[in-house]
CSV table of C-alpha atoms in Angstrom, one decimal:
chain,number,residue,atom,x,y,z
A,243,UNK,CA,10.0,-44.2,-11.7
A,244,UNK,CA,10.4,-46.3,-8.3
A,245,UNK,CA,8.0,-43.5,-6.2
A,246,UNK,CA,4.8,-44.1,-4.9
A,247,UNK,CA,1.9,-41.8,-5.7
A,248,UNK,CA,2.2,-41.7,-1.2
A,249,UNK,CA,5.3,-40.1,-1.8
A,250,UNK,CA,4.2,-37.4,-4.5
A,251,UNK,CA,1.5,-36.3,-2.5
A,252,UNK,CA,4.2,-35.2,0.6
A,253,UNK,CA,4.8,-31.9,-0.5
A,254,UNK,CA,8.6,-32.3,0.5
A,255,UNK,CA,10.8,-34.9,1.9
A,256,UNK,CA,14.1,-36.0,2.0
A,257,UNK,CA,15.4,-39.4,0.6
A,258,UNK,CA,19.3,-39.9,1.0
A,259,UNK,CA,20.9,-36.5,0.8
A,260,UNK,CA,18.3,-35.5,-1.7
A,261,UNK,CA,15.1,-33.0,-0.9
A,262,UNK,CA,12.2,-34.3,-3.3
A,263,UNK,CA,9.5,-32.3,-4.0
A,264,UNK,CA,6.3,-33.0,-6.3
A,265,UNK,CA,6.8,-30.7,-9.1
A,266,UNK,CA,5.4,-29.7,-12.8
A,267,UNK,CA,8.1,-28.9,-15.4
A,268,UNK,CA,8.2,-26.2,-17.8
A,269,UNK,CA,10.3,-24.5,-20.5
A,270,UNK,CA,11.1,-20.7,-21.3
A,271,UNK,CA,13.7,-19.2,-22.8
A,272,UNK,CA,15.2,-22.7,-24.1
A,273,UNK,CA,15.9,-23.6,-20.2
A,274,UNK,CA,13.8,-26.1,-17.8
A,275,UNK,CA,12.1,-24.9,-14.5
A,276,UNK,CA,9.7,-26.3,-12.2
A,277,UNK,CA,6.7,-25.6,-10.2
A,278,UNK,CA,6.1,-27.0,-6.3
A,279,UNK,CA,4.6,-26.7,-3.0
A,280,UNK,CA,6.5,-26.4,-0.1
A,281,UNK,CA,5.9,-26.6,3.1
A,282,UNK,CA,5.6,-23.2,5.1
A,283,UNK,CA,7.8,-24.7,7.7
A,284,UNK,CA,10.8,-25.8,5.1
A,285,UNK,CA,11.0,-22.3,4.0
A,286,UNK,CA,13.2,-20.7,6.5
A,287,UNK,CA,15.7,-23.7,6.6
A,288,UNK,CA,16.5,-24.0,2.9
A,289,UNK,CA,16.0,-20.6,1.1
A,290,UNK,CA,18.9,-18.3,1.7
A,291,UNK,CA,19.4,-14.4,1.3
A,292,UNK,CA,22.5,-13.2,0.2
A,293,UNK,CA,24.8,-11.5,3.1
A,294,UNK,CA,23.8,-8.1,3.7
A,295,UNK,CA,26.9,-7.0,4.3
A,296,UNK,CA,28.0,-8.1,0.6
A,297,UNK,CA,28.0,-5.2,-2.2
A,298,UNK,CA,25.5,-4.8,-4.4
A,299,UNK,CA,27.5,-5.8,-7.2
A,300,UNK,CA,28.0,-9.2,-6.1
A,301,UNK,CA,24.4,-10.0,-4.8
A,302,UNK,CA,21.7,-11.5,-7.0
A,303,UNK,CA,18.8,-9.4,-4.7
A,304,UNK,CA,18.5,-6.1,-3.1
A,305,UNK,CA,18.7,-6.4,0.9
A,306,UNK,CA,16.3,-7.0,3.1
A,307,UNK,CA,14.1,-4.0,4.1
A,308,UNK,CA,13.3,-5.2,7.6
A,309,UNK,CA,10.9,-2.3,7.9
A,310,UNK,CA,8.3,-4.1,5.6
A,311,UNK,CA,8.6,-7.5,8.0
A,312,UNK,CA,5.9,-6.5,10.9
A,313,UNK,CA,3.5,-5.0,8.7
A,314,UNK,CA,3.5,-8.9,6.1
A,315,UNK,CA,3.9,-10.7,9.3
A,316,UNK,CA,0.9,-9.1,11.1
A,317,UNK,CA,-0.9,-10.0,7.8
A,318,UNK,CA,-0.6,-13.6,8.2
A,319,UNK,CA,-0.8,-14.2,11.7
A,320,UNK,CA,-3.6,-12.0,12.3
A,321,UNK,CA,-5.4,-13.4,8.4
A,322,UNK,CA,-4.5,-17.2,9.3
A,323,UNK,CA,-7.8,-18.0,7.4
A,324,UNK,CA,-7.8,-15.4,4.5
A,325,UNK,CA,-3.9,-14.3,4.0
A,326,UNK,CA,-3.3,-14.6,0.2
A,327,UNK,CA,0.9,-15.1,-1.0
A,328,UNK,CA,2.5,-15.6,-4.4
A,329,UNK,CA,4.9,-17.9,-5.1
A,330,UNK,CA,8.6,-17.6,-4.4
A,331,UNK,CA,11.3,-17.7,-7.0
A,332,UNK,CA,14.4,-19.3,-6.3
A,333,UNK,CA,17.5,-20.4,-8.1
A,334,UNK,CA,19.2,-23.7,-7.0
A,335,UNK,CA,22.9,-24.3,-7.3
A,336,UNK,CA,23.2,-28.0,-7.5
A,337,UNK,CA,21.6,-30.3,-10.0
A,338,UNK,CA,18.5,-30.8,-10.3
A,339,UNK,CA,16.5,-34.1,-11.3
A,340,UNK,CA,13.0,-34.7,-12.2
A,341,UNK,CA,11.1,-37.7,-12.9
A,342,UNK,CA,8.1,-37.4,-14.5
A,343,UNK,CA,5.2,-39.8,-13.9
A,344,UNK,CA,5.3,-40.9,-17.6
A,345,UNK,CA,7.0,-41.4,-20.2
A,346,UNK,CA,4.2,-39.9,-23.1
A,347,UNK,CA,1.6,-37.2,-22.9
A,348,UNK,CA,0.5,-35.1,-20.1
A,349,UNK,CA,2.1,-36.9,-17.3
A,350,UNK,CA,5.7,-36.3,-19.1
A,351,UNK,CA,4.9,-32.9,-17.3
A,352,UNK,CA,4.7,-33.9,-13.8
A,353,UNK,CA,6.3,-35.8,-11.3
A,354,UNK,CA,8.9,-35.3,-8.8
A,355,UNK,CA,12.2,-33.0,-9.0
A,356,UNK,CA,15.1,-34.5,-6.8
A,357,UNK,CA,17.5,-31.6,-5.6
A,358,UNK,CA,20.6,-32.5,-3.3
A,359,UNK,CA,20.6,-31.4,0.0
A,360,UNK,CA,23.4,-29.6,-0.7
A,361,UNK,CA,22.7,-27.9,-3.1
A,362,UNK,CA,21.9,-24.1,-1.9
A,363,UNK,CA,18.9,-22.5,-2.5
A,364,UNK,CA,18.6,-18.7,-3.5
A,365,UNK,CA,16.0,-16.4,-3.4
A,366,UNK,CA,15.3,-14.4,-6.6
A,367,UNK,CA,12.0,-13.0,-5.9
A,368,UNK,CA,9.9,-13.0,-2.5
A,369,UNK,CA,12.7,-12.7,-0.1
A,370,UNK,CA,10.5,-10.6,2.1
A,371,UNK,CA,7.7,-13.1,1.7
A,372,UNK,CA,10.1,-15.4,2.9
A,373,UNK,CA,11.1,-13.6,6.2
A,374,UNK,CA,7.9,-12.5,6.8
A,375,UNK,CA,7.0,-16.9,6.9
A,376,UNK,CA,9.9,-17.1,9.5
A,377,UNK,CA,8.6,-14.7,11.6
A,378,UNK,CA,5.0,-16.1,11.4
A,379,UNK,CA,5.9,-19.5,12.5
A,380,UNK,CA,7.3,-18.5,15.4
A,381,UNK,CA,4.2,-16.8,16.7
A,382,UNK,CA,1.8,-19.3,14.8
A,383,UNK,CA,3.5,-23.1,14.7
A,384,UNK,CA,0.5,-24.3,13.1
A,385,UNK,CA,1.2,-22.4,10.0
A,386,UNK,CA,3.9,-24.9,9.2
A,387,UNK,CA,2.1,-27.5,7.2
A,388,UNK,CA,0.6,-24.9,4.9
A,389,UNK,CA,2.3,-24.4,1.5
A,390,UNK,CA,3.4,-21.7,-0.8
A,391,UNK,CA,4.0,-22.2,-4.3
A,392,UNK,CA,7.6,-22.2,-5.7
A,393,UNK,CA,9.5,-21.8,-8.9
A,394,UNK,CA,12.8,-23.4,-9.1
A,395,UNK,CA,15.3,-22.4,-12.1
A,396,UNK,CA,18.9,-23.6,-11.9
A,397,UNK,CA,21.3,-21.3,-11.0
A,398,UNK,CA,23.4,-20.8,-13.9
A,399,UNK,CA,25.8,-18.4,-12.1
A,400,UNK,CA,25.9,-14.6,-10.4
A,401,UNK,CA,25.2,-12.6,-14.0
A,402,UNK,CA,22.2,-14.7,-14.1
A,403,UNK,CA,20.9,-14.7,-10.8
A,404,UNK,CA,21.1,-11.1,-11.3
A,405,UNK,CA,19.8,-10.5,-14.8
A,406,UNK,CA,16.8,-12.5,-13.2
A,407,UNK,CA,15.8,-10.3,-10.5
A,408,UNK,CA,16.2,-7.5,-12.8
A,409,UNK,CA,13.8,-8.9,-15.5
A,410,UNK,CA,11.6,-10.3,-12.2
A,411,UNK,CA,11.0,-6.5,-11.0
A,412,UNK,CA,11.3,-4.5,-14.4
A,413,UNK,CA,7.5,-4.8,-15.2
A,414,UNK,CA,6.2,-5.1,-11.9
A,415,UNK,CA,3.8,-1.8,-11.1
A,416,UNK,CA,3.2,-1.5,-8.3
A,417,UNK,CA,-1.3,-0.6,-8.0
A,418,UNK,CA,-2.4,2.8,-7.3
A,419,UNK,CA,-3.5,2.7,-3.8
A,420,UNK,CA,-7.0,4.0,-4.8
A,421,UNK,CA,-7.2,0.6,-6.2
A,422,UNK,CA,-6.2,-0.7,-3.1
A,423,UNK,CA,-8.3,1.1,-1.0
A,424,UNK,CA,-11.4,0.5,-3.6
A,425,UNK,CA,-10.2,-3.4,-3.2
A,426,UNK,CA,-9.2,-3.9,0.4
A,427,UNK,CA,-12.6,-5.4,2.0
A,428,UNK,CA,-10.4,-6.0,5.2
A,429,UNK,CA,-9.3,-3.0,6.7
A,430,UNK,CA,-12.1,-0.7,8.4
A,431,UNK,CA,-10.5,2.5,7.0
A,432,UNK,CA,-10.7,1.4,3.5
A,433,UNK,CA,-14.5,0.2,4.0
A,434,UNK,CA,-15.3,3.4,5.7
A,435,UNK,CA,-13.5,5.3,2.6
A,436,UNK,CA,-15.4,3.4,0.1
A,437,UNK,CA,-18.9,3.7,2.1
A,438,UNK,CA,-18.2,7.6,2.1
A,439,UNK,CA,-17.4,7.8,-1.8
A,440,UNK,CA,-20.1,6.1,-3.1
A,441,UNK,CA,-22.8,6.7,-0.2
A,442,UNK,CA,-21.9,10.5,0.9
A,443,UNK,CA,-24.3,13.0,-0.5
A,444,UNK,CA,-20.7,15.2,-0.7
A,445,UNK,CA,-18.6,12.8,-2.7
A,446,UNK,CA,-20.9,10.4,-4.3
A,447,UNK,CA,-20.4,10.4,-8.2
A,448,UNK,CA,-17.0,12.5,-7.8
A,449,UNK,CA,-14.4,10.4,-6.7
A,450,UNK,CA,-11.9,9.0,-8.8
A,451,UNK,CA,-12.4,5.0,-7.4
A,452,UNK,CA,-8.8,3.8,-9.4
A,453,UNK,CA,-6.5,6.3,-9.9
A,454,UNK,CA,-4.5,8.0,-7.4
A,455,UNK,CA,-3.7,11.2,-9.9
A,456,UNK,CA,-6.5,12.6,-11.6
A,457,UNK,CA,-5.6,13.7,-15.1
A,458,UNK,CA,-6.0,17.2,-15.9
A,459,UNK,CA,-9.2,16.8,-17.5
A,460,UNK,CA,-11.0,14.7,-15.0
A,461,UNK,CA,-14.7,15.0,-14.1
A,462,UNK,CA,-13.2,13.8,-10.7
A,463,UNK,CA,-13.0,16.1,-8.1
A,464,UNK,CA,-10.9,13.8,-5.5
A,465,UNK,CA,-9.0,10.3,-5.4
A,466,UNK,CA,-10.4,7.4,-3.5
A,467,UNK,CA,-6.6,7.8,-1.6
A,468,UNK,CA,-6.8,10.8,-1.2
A,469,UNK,CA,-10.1,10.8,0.5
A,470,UNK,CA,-8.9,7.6,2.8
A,471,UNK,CA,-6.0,9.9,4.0
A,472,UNK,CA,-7.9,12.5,4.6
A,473,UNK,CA,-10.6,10.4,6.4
A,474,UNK,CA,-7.5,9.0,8.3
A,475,UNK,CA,-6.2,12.0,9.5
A,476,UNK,CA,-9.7,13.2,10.9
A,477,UNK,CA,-10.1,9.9,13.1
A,478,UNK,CA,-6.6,10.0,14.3
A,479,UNK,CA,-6.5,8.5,18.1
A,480,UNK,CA,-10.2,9.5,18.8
A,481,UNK,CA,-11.8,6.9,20.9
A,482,UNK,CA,-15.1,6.1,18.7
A,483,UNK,CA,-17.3,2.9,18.0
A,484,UNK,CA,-16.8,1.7,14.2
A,485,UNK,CA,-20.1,2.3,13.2
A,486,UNK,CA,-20.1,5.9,15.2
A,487,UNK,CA,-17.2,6.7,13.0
A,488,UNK,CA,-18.4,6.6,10.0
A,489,UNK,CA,-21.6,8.8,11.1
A,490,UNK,CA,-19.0,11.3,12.3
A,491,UNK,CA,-16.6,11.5,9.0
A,492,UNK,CA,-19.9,12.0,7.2
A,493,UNK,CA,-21.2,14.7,9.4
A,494,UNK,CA,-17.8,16.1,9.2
A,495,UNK,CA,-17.2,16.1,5.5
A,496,UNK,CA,-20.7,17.7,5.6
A,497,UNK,CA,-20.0,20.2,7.7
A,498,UNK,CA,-17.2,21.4,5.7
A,499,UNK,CA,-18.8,20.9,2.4
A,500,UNK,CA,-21.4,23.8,3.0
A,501,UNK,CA,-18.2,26.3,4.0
A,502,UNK,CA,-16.7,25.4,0.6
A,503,UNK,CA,-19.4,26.3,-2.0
A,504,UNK,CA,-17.9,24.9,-5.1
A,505,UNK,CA,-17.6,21.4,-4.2
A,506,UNK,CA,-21.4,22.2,-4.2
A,507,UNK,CA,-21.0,23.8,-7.7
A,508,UNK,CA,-19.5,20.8,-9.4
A,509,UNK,CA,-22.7,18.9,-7.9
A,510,UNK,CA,-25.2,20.6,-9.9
A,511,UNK,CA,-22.8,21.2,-12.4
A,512,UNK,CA,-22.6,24.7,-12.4
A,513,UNK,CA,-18.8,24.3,-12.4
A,514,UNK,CA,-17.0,21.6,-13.9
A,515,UNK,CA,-15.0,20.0,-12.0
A,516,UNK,CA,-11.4,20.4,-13.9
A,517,UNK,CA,-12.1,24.5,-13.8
A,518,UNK,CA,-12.6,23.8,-9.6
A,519,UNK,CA,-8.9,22.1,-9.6
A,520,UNK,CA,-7.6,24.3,-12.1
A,521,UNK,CA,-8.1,27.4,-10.1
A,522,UNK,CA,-8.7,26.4,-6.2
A,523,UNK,CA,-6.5,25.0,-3.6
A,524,UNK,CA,-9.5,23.3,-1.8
A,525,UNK,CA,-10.3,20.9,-5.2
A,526,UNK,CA,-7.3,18.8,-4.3
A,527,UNK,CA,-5.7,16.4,-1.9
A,528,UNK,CA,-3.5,18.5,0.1
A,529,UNK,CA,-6.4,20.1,0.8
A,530,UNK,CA,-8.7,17.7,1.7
A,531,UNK,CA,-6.0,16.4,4.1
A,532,UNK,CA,-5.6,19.6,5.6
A,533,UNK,CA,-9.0,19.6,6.2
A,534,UNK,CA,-9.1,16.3,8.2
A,535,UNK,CA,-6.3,17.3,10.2
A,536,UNK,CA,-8.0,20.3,11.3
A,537,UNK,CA,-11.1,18.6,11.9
A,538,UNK,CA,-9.5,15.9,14.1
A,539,UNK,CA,-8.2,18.5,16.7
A,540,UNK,CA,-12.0,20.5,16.7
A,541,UNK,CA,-13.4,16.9,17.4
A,542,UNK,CA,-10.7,15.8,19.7
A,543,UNK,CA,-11.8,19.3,21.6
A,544,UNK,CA,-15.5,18.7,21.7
A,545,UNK,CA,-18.0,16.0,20.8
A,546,UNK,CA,-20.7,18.3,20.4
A,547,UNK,CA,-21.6,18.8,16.6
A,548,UNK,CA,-22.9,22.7,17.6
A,549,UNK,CA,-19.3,23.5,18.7
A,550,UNK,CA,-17.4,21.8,16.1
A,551,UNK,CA,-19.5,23.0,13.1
A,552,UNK,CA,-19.7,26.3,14.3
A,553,UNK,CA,-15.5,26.6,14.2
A,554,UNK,CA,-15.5,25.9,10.7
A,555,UNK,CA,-17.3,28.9,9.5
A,556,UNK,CA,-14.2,31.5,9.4
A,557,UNK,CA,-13.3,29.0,6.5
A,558,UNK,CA,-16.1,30.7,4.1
A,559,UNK,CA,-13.7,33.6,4.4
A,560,UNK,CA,-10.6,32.1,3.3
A,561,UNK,CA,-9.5,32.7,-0.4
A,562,UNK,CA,-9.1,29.2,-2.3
A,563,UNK,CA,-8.2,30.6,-5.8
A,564,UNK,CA,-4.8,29.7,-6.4
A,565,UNK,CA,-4.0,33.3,-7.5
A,566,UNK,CA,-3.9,34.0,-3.7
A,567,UNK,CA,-0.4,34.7,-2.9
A,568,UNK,CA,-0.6,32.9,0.5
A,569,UNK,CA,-0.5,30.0,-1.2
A,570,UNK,CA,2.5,29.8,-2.8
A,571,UNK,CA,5.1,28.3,-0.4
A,572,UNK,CA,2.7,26.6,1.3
A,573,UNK,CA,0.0,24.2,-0.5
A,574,UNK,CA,1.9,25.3,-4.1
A,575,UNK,CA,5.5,25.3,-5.2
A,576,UNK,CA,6.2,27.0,-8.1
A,577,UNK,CA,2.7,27.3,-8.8
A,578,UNK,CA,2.3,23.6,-8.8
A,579,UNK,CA,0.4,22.1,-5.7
A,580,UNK,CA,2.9,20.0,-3.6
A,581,UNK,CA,1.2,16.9,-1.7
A,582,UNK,CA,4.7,17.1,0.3
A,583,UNK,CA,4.2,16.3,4.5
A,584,UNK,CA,5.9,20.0,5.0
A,585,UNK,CA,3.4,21.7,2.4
A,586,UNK,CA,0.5,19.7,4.1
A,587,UNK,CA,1.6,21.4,7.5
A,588,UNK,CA,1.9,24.8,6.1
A,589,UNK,CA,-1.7,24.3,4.3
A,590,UNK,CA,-3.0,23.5,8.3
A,591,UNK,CA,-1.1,26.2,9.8
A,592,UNK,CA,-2.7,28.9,7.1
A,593,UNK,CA,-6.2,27.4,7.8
A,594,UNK,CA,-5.6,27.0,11.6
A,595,UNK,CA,-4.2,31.1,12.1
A,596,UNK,CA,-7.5,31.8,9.8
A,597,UNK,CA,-9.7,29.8,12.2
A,598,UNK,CA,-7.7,31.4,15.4
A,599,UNK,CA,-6.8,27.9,16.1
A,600,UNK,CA,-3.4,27.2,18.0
A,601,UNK,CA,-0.7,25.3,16.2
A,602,UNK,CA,1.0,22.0,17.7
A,603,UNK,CA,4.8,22.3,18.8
A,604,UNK,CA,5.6,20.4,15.5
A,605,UNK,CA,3.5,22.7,13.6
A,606,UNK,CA,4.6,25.8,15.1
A,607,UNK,CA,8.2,24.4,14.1
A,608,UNK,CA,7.7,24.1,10.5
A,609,UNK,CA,6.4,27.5,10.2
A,610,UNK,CA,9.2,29.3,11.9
A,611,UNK,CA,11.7,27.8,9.8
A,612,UNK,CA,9.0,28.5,6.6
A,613,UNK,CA,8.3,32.4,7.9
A,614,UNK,CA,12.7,32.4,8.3
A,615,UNK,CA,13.0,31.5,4.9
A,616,UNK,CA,10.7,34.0,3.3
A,617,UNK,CA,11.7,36.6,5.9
């Protein structure tokens, strides 16, 4: 083959006008493709985007959503030891020419693939992976001589380049974010969540850990994401020590547990838990939300447990049951609770005027235009 085993083990280099990089082939669909590492530092210089100001119809990839970059570059730069990313798939328009390291058995497999310099490179899949790489380097250098994995396919034309991104992103599901709250052993709020739903004498054994929809007959009586959002809503912008936080969202979830008495109910099972969704507002997620939001502002107002506890009890006056007429227009829509950002604000507002709470200027926005429409 004429390459030494020096030169396979450099992830990529150039010889002539030619990139080489150490590759495994394969075979699907009749056509050959290969497997490399590349250098984190090659990726910005050889792996193109289409224009964004082309038409859809003649790009092989949607355009870049730049509003995802700060949120995948923060995870590498601030993760440099513990940041996980698939590998990239790109088609290559130029030949490509591999060399395998024998000429029977396994090692027919390996080897190096040759690809002219010229030759342009085009992302099918991971194009925001690849941004996100540019913008890391240039806070973090080092990050250079760490590799990704790639997949090279030739590019057999625009059709093609298309049809793959299609059949790239037609099965891809994207998880529930319960999952990803129940998996994420990174971010506080997600441990916090987790601690609360298996730990809290108010939610432990009745939260749904993997799905972020409970089916209609669930023994659930909230979603892991749901309870994070609601968790994150009642620690918004208050200055409080990790470990001080979770002691408060406990209290707090507490505290509001013993002015809803059926959450209590489904505990010792003297209501099931689908019959507490089916005919209260409080047994779902736009509830539980409200709730937070409504707690933040109590805490935000005083630190002392006596004085926050004590402004929840007008809520063992309010009517759940979904036959109240308040509701509708507000936490339902057509009967059916909406989890939508306005409905959430008109679920607070209803609770706030109950609790003689006053309303933010956003707040107090939505429900004039909401007490126009139904005037």
């Amino acid at each position: 083959m004429g390459s030494s085993s020096s030169q396979l083990a450099d992830t990529a280099t150039s010889a002539g006008f030619d990139y080489i990089f150490p590759a495994i082939r394969g075979v699907q669909a009749g056509r050959e493709f290969y497997v490399s590492m590349c250098p984190l530092r090659l990726i910005p210089k050889i792996f193109l985007f289409d224009e964004d100001e082309l038409g859809p119809e003649v790009r092989a990839q949607r355009t870049l959503n730049k509003g995802r970059l700060p949120a995948l570059t923060r995870y590498i730069v601030e993760n440099p030891d513990d940041y996980v990313f698939s590998a990239l798939t790109a088609s290559v328009d130029g030949e490509m020419h591999f060399e395998s390291i024998s000429d029977s058995g396994m090692g027919m497999r390996a080897g190096q693939v040759r690809i002219p310099m010229a030759a342009r490179f085009l992302i099918n899949d991971g194009q925001h992976r690849r941004a996100a790489i540019e913008q890391a380097l240039k806070e973090n250098p080092d990050l250079g001589e760490e590799t990704i994995a790639v997949v090279f396919f030739h590019d057999a034309g625009l059709a093609r380049c298309q049809q793959m991104f299609a059949d790239l992103n037609r099965h891809a599901v994207r998880p529930q974010r319960s999952i990803g709250v129940l998996y994420d052993h990174r971010d506080e709020l997600a441990i916090m969540t987790r601690f609360l739903a298996m730990t809290s004498p108010v939610f432990k054994g009745h939260i749904d850990l993997e799905n972020s929809n409970l089916a209609q007959r669930s023994r659930r009586l909230f979603t892991l994401s749901a309870l994070c959002s609601a968790t994150q809503s009642l620690l918004q912008g208050l200055d409080v020590e990790k470990d001080k936080a979770q002691q408060l969202a406990e209290k707090y979830w507490e505290a509001v547990d013993a002015v809803v008495p059926e959450w209590g109910m489904v505990r010792r099972r003297e209501l099931v838990a689908r019959e507490a969704r089916k005919d209260y507002i409080h047994s779902h997620g736009i509830a539980l939300h409200a709730l937070g939001r409504i707690g933040n502002s109590l805490l935000r107002n005083s630190d002392s447990p006596k004085v926050w506890q004590s402004k929840l009890k007008p809520l063992t006056s309010v009517d759940w049951s979904r036959t109240n007429p308040d509701w509708e227009g507000r936490a339902m829509i057509g009967g059916r609770v909406s989890k939508s950002h306005q409905n959430l604000t008109l679920t607070v507002n209803y609770l706030r005027h109950h609790m003689k709470l006053e309303l933010s200027p956003e707040e107090q926005r939505v429900e004039d235009a909401y007490l126009q429409g139904v005037s």
